[in-house]
XYZ file of C-alpha atoms in Angstrom:
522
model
C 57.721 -39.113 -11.546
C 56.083 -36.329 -13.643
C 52.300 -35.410 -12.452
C 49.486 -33.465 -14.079
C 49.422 -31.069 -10.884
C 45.660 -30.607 -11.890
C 44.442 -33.911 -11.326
C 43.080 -35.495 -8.222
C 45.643 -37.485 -5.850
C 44.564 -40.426 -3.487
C 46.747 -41.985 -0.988
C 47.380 -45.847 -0.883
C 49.175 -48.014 1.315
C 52.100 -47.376 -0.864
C 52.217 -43.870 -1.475
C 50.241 -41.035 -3.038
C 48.920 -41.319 -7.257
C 47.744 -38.327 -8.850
C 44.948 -39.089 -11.432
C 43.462 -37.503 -14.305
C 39.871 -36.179 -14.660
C 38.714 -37.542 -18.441
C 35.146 -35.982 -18.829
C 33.683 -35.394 -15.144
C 35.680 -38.894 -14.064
C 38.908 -39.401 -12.237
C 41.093 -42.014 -13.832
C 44.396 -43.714 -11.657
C 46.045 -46.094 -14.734
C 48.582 -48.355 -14.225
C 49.232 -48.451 -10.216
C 51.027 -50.946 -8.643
C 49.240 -53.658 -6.361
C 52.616 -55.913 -6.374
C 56.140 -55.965 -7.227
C 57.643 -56.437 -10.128
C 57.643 -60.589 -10.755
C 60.825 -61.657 -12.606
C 64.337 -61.508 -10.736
C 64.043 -63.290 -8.084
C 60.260 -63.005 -7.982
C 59.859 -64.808 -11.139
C 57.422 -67.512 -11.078
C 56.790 -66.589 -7.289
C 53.819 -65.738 -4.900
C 53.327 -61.639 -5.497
C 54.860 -59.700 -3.108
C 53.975 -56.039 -1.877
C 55.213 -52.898 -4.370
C 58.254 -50.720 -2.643
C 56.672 -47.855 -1.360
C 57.348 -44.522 -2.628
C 57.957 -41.015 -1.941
C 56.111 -38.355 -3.257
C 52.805 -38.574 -5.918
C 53.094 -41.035 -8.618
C 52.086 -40.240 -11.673
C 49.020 -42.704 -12.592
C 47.723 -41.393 -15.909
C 48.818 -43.786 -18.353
C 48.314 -47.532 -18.350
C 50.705 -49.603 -16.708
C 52.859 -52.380 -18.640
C 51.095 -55.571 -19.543
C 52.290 -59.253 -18.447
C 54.579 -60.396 -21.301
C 52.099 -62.760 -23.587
C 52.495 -64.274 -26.987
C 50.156 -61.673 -29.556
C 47.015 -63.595 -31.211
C 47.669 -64.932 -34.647
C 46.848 -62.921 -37.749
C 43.239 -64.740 -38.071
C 42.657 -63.627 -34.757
C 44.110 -60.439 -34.360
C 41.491 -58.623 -36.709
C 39.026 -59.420 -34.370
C 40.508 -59.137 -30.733
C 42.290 -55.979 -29.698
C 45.288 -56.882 -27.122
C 47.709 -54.020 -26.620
C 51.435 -54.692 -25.790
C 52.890 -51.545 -22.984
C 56.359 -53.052 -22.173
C 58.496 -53.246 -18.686
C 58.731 -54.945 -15.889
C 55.940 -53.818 -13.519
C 53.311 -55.185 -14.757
C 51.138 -56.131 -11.742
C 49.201 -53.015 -12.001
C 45.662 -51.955 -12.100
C 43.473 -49.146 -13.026
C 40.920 -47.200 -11.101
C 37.734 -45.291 -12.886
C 35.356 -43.414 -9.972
C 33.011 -40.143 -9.816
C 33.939 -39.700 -6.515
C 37.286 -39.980 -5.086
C 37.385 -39.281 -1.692
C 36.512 -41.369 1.817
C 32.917 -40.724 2.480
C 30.978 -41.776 -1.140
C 31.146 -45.682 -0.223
C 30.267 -46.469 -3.745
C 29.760 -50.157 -4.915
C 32.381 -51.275 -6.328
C 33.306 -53.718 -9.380
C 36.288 -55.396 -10.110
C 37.265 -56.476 -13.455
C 39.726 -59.935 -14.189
C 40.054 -59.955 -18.244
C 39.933 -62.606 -20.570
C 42.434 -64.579 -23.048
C 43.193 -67.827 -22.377
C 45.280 -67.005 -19.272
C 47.727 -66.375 -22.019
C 46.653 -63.195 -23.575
C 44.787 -59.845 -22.775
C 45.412 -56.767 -20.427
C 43.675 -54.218 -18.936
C 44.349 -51.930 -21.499
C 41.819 -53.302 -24.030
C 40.257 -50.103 -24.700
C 36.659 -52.344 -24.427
C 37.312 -52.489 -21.001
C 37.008 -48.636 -20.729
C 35.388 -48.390 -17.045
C 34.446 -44.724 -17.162
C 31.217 -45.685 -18.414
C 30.872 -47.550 -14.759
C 32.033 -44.481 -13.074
C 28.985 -42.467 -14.722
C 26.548 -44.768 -13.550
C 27.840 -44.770 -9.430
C 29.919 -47.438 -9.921
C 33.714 -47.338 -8.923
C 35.544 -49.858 -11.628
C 38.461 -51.343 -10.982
C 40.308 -53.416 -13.859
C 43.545 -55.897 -13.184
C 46.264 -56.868 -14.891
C 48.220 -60.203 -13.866
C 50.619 -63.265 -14.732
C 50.033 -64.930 -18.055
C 51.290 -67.978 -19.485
C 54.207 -69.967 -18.302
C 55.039 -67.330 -16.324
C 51.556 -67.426 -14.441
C 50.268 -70.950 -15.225
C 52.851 -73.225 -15.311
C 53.492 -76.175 -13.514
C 57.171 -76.722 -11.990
C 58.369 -78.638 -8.934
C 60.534 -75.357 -7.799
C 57.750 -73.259 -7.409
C 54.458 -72.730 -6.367
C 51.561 -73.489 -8.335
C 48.824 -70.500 -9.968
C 50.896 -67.693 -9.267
C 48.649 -65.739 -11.868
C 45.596 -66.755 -9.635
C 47.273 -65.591 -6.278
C 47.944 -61.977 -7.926
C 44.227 -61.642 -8.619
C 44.069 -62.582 -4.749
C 46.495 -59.791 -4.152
C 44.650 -57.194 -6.226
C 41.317 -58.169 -4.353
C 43.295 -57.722 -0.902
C 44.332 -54.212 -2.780
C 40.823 -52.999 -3.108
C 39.912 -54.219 0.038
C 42.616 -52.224 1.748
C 42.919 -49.419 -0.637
C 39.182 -48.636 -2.162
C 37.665 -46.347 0.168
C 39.733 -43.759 -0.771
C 39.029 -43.840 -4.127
C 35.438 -43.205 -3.365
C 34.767 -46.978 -3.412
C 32.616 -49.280 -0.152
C 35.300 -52.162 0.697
C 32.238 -54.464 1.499
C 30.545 -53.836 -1.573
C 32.755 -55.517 -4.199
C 31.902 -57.421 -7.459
C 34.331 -59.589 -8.814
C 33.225 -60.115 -12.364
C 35.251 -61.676 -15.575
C 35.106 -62.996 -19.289
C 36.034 -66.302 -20.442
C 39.550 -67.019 -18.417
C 38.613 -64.231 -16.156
C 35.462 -65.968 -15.524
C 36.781 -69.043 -14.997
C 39.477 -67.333 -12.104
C 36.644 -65.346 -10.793
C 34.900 -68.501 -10.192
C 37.823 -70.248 -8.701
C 38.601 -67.050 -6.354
C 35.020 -66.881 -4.744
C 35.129 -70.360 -3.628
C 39.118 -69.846 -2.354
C 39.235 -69.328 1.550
C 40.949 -66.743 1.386
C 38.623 -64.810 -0.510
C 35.926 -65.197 2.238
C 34.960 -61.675 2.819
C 36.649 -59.871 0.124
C 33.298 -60.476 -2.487
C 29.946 -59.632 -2.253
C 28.891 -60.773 -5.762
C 30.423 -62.261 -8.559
C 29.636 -62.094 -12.268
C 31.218 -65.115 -14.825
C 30.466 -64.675 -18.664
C 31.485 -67.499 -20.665
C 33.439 -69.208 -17.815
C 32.756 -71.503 -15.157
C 34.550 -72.136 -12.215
C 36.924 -75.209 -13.111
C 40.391 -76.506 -12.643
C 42.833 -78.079 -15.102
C 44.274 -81.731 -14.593
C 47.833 -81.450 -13.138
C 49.620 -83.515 -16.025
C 48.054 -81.368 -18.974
C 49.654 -78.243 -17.595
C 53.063 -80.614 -16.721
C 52.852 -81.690 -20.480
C 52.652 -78.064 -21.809
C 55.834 -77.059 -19.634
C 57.390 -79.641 -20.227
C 57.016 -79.221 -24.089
C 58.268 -76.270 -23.724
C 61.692 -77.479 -21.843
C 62.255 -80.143 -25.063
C 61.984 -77.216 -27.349
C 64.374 -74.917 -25.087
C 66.281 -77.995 -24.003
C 66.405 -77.201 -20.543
C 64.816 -78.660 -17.681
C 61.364 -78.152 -16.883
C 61.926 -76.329 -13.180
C 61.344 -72.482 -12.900
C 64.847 -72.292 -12.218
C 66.019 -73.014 -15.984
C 62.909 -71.460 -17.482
C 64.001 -68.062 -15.874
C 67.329 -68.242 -17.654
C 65.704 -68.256 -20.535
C 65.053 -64.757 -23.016
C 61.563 -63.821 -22.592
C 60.414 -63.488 -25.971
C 62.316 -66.804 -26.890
C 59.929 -68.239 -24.151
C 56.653 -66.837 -25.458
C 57.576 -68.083 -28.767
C 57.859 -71.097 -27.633
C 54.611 -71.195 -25.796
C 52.920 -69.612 -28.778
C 54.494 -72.506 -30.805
C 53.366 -75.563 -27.893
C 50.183 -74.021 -27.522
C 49.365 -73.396 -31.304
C 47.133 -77.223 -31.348
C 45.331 -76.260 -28.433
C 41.958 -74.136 -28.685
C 38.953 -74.407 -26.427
C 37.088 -76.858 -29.578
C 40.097 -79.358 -29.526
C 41.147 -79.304 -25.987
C 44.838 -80.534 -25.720
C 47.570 -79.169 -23.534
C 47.487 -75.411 -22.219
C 47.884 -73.791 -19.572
C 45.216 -73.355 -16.192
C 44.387 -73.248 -12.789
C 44.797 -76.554 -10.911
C 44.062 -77.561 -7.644
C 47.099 -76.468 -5.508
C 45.709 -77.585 -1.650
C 46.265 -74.171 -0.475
C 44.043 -71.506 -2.598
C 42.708 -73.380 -4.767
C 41.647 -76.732 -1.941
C 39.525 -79.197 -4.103
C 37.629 -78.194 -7.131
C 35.928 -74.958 -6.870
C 32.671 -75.842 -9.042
C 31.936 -78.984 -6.680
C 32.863 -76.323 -3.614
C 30.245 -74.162 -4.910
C 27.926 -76.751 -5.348
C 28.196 -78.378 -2.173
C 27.226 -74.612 -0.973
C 30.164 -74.385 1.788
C 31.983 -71.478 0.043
C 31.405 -67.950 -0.876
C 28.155 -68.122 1.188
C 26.112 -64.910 0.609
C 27.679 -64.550 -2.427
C 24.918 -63.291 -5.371
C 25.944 -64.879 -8.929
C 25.052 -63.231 -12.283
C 26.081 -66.010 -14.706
C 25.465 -65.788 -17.991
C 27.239 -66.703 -22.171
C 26.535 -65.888 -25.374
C 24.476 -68.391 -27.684
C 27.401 -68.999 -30.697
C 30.228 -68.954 -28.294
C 31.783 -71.450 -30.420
C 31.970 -69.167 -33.445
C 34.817 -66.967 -32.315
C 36.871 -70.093 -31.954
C 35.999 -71.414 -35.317
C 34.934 -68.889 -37.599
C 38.809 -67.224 -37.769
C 40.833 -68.092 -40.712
C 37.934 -70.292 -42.102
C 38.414 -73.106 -39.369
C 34.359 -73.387 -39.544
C 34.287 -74.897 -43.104
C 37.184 -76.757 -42.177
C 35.723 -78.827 -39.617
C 32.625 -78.796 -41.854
C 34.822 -80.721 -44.041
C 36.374 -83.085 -41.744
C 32.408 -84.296 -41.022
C 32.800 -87.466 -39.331
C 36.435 -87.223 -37.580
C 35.685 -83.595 -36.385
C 32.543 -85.002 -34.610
C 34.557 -87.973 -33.057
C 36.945 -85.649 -31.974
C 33.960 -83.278 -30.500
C 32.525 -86.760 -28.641
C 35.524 -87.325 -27.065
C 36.234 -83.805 -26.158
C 33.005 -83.834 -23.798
C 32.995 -87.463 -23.105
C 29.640 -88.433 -24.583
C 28.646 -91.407 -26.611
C 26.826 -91.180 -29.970
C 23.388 -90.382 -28.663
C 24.265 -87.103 -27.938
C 24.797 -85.668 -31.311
C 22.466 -87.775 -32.919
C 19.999 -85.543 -29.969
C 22.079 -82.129 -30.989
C 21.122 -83.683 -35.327
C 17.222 -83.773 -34.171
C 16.950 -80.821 -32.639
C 18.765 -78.734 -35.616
C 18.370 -81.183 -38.359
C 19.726 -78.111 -41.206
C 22.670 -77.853 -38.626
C 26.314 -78.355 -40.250
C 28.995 -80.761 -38.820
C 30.896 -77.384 -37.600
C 27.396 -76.176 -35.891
C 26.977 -79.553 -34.368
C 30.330 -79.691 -32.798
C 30.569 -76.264 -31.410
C 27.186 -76.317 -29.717
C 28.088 -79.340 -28.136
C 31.204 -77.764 -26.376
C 30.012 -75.073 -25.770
C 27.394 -76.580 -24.025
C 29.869 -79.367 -22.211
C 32.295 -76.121 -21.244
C 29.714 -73.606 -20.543
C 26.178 -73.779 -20.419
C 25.823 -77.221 -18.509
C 28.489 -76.140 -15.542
C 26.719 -73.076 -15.277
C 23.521 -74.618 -15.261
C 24.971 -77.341 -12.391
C 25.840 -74.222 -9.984
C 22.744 -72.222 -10.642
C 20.423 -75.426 -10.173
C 22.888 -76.998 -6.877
C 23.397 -73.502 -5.148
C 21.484 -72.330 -1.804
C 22.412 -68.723 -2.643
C 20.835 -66.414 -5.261
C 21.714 -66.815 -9.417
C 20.918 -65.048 -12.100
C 21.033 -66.357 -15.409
C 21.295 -64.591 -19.076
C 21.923 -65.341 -22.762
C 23.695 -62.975 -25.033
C 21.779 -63.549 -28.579
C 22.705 -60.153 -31.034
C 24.346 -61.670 -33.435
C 27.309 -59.791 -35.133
C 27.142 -57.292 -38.275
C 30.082 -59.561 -39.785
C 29.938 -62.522 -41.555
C 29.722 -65.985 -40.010
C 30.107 -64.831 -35.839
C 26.318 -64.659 -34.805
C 26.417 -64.077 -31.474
C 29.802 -65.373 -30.668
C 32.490 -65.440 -27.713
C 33.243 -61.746 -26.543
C 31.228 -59.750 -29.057
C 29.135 -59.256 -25.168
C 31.902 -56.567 -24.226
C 31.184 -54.289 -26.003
C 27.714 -53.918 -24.506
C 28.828 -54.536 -20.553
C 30.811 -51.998 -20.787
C 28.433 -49.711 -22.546
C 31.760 -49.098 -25.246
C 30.034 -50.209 -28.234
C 31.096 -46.796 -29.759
C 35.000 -47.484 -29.663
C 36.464 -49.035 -32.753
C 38.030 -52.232 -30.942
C 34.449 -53.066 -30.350
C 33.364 -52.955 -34.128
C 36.530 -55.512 -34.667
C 33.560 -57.829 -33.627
C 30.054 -56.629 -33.833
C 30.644 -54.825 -37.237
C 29.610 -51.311 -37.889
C 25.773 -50.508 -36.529
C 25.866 -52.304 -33.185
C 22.088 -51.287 -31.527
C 23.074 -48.585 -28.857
C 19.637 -49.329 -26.537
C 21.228 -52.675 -26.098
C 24.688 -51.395 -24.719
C 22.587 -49.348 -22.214
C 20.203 -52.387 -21.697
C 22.958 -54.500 -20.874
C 25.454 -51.672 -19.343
C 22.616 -51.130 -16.966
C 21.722 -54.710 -15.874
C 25.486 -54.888 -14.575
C 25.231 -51.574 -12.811
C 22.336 -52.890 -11.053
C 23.492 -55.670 -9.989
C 26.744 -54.343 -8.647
C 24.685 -51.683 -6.808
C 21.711 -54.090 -5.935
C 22.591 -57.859 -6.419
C 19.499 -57.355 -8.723
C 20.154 -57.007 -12.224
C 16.573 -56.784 -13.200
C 14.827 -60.250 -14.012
C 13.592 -63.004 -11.963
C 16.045 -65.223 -9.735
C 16.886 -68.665 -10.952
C 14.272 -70.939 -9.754
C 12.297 -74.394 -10.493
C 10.874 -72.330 -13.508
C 14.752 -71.622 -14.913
C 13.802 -67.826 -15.691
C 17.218 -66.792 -18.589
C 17.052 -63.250 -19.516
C 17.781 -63.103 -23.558
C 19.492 -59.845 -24.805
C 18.850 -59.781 -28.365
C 17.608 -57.940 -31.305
C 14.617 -55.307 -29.476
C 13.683 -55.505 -25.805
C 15.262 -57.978 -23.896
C 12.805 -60.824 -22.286
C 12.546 -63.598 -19.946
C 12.935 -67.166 -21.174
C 11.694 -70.121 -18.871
C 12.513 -73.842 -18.878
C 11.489 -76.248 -17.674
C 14.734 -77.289 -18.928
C 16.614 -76.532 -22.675
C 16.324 -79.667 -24.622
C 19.818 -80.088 -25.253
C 20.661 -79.962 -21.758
C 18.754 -82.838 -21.086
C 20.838 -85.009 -23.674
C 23.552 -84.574 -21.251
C 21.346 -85.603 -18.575
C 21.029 -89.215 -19.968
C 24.075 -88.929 -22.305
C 26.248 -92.526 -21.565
C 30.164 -91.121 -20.908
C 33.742 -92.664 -22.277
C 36.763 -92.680 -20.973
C 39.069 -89.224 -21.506
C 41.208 -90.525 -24.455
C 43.332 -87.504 -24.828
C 46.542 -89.394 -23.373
C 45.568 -92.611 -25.222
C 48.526 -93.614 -27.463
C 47.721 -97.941 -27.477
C 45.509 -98.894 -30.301
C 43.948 -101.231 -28.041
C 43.059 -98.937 -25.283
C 39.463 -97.697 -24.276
C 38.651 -94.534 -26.504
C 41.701 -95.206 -28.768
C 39.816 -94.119 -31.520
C 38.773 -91.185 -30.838
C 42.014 -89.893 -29.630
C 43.152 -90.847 -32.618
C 39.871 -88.621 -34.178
C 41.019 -85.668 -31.330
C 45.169 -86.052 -32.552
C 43.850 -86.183 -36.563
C 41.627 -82.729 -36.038
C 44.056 -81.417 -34.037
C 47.034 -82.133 -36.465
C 44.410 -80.734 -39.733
C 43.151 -77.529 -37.834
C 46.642 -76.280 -36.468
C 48.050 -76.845 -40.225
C 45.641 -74.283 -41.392
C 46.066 -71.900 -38.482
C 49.795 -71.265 -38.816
């Protein structure tokens, strides 16, 4: 292992890592929190790296978990770098200080994608601009896909989720000598990371790992059992093997992500339909960890910053012209929206009142991304004894047709609104005041718990970062939240297949959308 003798070196439980110093902070890339999953490890719990002799070399980023790449329509938009090998349980370490002694706060960064794409490596997710500001960042990469989402009955379920669990016992362990306080941690996350984030803070065996969590555009939420079973075993009809981890780890691994690119291609956070998630597993993951939130017996003491952006729905619609396409499909894209969130007919006729100039496509998108996002955050912030904050991302992008959509946030969290992967959304002239604006609130609140604004409260205080200086918003309530509130619910019809069946027609809506939209996205 070749080392920049210059740089500094920190010891960790498995050996020594030299660093580099990258303009006044020291950077460890790519070390290893686990083994190496596949041989015999494949689809398995993570197990400790081998310890090594010597100082590894830690100035380059680690490989990334083997993942399908994002289709052209998306891939001009989201940056998602491929390192290959094996060891790809790795994470990344940004601090001013290393060295026992600083006791810095410390925040720890779970990506986004799906659960089937992304990496630490997204040069968004740059964390020296954390280190500047007394913050210690620490960014993960883990188990995507199939290989850290699906569902066999020769193997343990969420292995994904449990290497998050061993990268927080990593920090925990390991922090303080990077500069970092082990009982100062944030565990925040976009989208997918969000959504694990959530689901780790209200895990037992979290408890005392996480001092604060941030979710953006994620709430804490399982999958059903059988819709992860139906995407592995749609896989195993396409491979013609069985569906048990044993037979799916004979198989190539780029024949397998092909395949799941191929399974997964009808399924989008708009259309629902199988994919891969987190599901309840009676070991981490006990019961469902938004109602164990809720009920306020888990992650006690725990501050939340929750927060999405107001056109979430754009990023999932707007690539290769999907938003005119639903536009088009009027009536059957809104029965498949209904039965996506389980509403009757009063609700959009609520969402056509409120923005009576509103397309079809507008219609259906804010009405999942209020069913997936805004309500469940709402639920926790409104049900929880412990302290919330609550925010609303509102710039709207420089490029056509993604207002202030899913992700384009990034940018500004991380204060990295200069880097080009961060124009791939915002366009060229992002406001730098709001990065720092933004940046800053985070900072704070790692530091604090306080990012700035008013706690949640009967008055629903949401902080708005938009064009000029951000500001407070206040409820009582937003009107299309209380739709919901009233809104009459039908039965799931995804799995309905009889004609005769309750909700039979709009699965038949959901199947029809599905069957138009996936045409136009291949």
């Amino acid at each position: 292992m070749t080392a920049d003798q210059t740089g500094p070196v920190v010891t960790t439980p498995h050996g020594a890592v030299r660093g580099r110093y990258e303009q006044g902070i020291a950077v460890f890339r790519g070390i290893p929190y686990a083994a190496p999953p596949f041989g015999p490890r494949r689809f398995r719990p993570p197990e400790p790296p081998e310890p090594w002799d010597g100082i590894r070399d830690a100035g380059a980023f680690g490989p990334t978990a083997p993942k399908p790449p994002y289709s052209e329509a998306f891939a001009q938009y989201l940056s998602d770098p491929v390192i290959p090998g094996d060891d790809c349980l790795n994470l990344n370490v940004w601090t001013p200080e290393p060295g026992p002694g600083a006791r810095l706060p410390v925040l720890v960064w779970l990506h986004g994608g799906a659960l089937t794409r992304g990496s630490s490596a997204v040069p968004v997710y740059d964390g020296r601009t954390f280190a500047r500001d007394g913050v210690v960042c620490v960014s993960v990469n883990y188990r995507l896909g199939v290989e850290g989402y699906g569902l066999f009955p020769d193997a343990p379920p969420n292995p994904g989720l449990r290497d998050q669990l061993a990268a927080l016992r990593w920090v925990h362990r390991s922090i303080a000598a990077f500069g970092g306080d082990p009982g100062n941690v944030t565990l925040c996350g976009q989208s997918a990371g969000a959504i694990s984030a959530g689901v780790l803070i209200a895990a037992p065996q979290t408890q005392g790992l996480v001092r604060r969590a941030v979710l953006q555009s994620g709430p804490p939420e399982v999958s059903e059992r059988d819709k992860v079973r139906r995407m592995v075993r749609r896989m195993a009809t396409r491979l013609r093997i069985p569906a048990t981890a044993e037979a799916f780890a004979t198989v190539d691994r780029d024949l397998l992500l092909r395949t799941q690119a191929e399974v997964g291609r009808l399924s989008s956070p708009v259309l629902g339909g199988p994919s891969f998630g987190i599901v309840v597993d009676g070991d981490l993951v006990p019961r469902d960890p938004l109602q164990a939130l809720i009920d306020g017996k888990a992650a006690q003491g725990v501050d939340l910053l929750l927060g999405w952006t107001r056109d979430e729905y754009r990023l999932w619609l707007v690539p290769g012209g999907l938003l005119e396409r639903v536009d088009r499909l009027g009536p059957v894209a809104l029965a498949g929206a209904m039965a996506r969130c389980h509403v009757g007919h009063e609700v959009p006729r609520g969402y056509r009142t409120l923005h009576p100039d509103a397309g079809i496509a507008e219609i259906v998108g804010q009405m999942v991304t209020d069913h997936l996002l805004r309500i469940p955050l709402h639920r926790l912030a409104d049900a929880r004894p412990g302290t919330s904050y609550l925010y609303e991302f509102a710039w709207p992008s420089r490029l056509p047709g993604l207002a202030a959509c899913h992700a384009l946030e990034l940018g500004f969290v991380f204060d990295t609104g200069d880097v080009p992967e961060s124009a791939r959304l915002a366009g060229e002239g992002a406001p730098p005041e709001l990065c720092t604006t933004m940046h800053a609130a985070w900072v704070r609140f790692a530091a604090t718990g306080d990012p700035g604004w008013q706690a949640w409260d009967a008055s629903h205080p949401v902080r708005i970062f938009d064009e000029g200086v951000p500001h407070t918003a206040y409820g009582p309530r937003d009107p299309e939240l209380d739709l919901w509130s009233t809104a009459a619910t039908v039965p799931d019809p995804t799995p309905a297949s009889d004609a005769r069946a309750p909700g039979a027609e709009l699965a038949s809506a959901v199947r029809r959308l599905r069957r138009s939209v996936g045409a136009r996205r291949r």
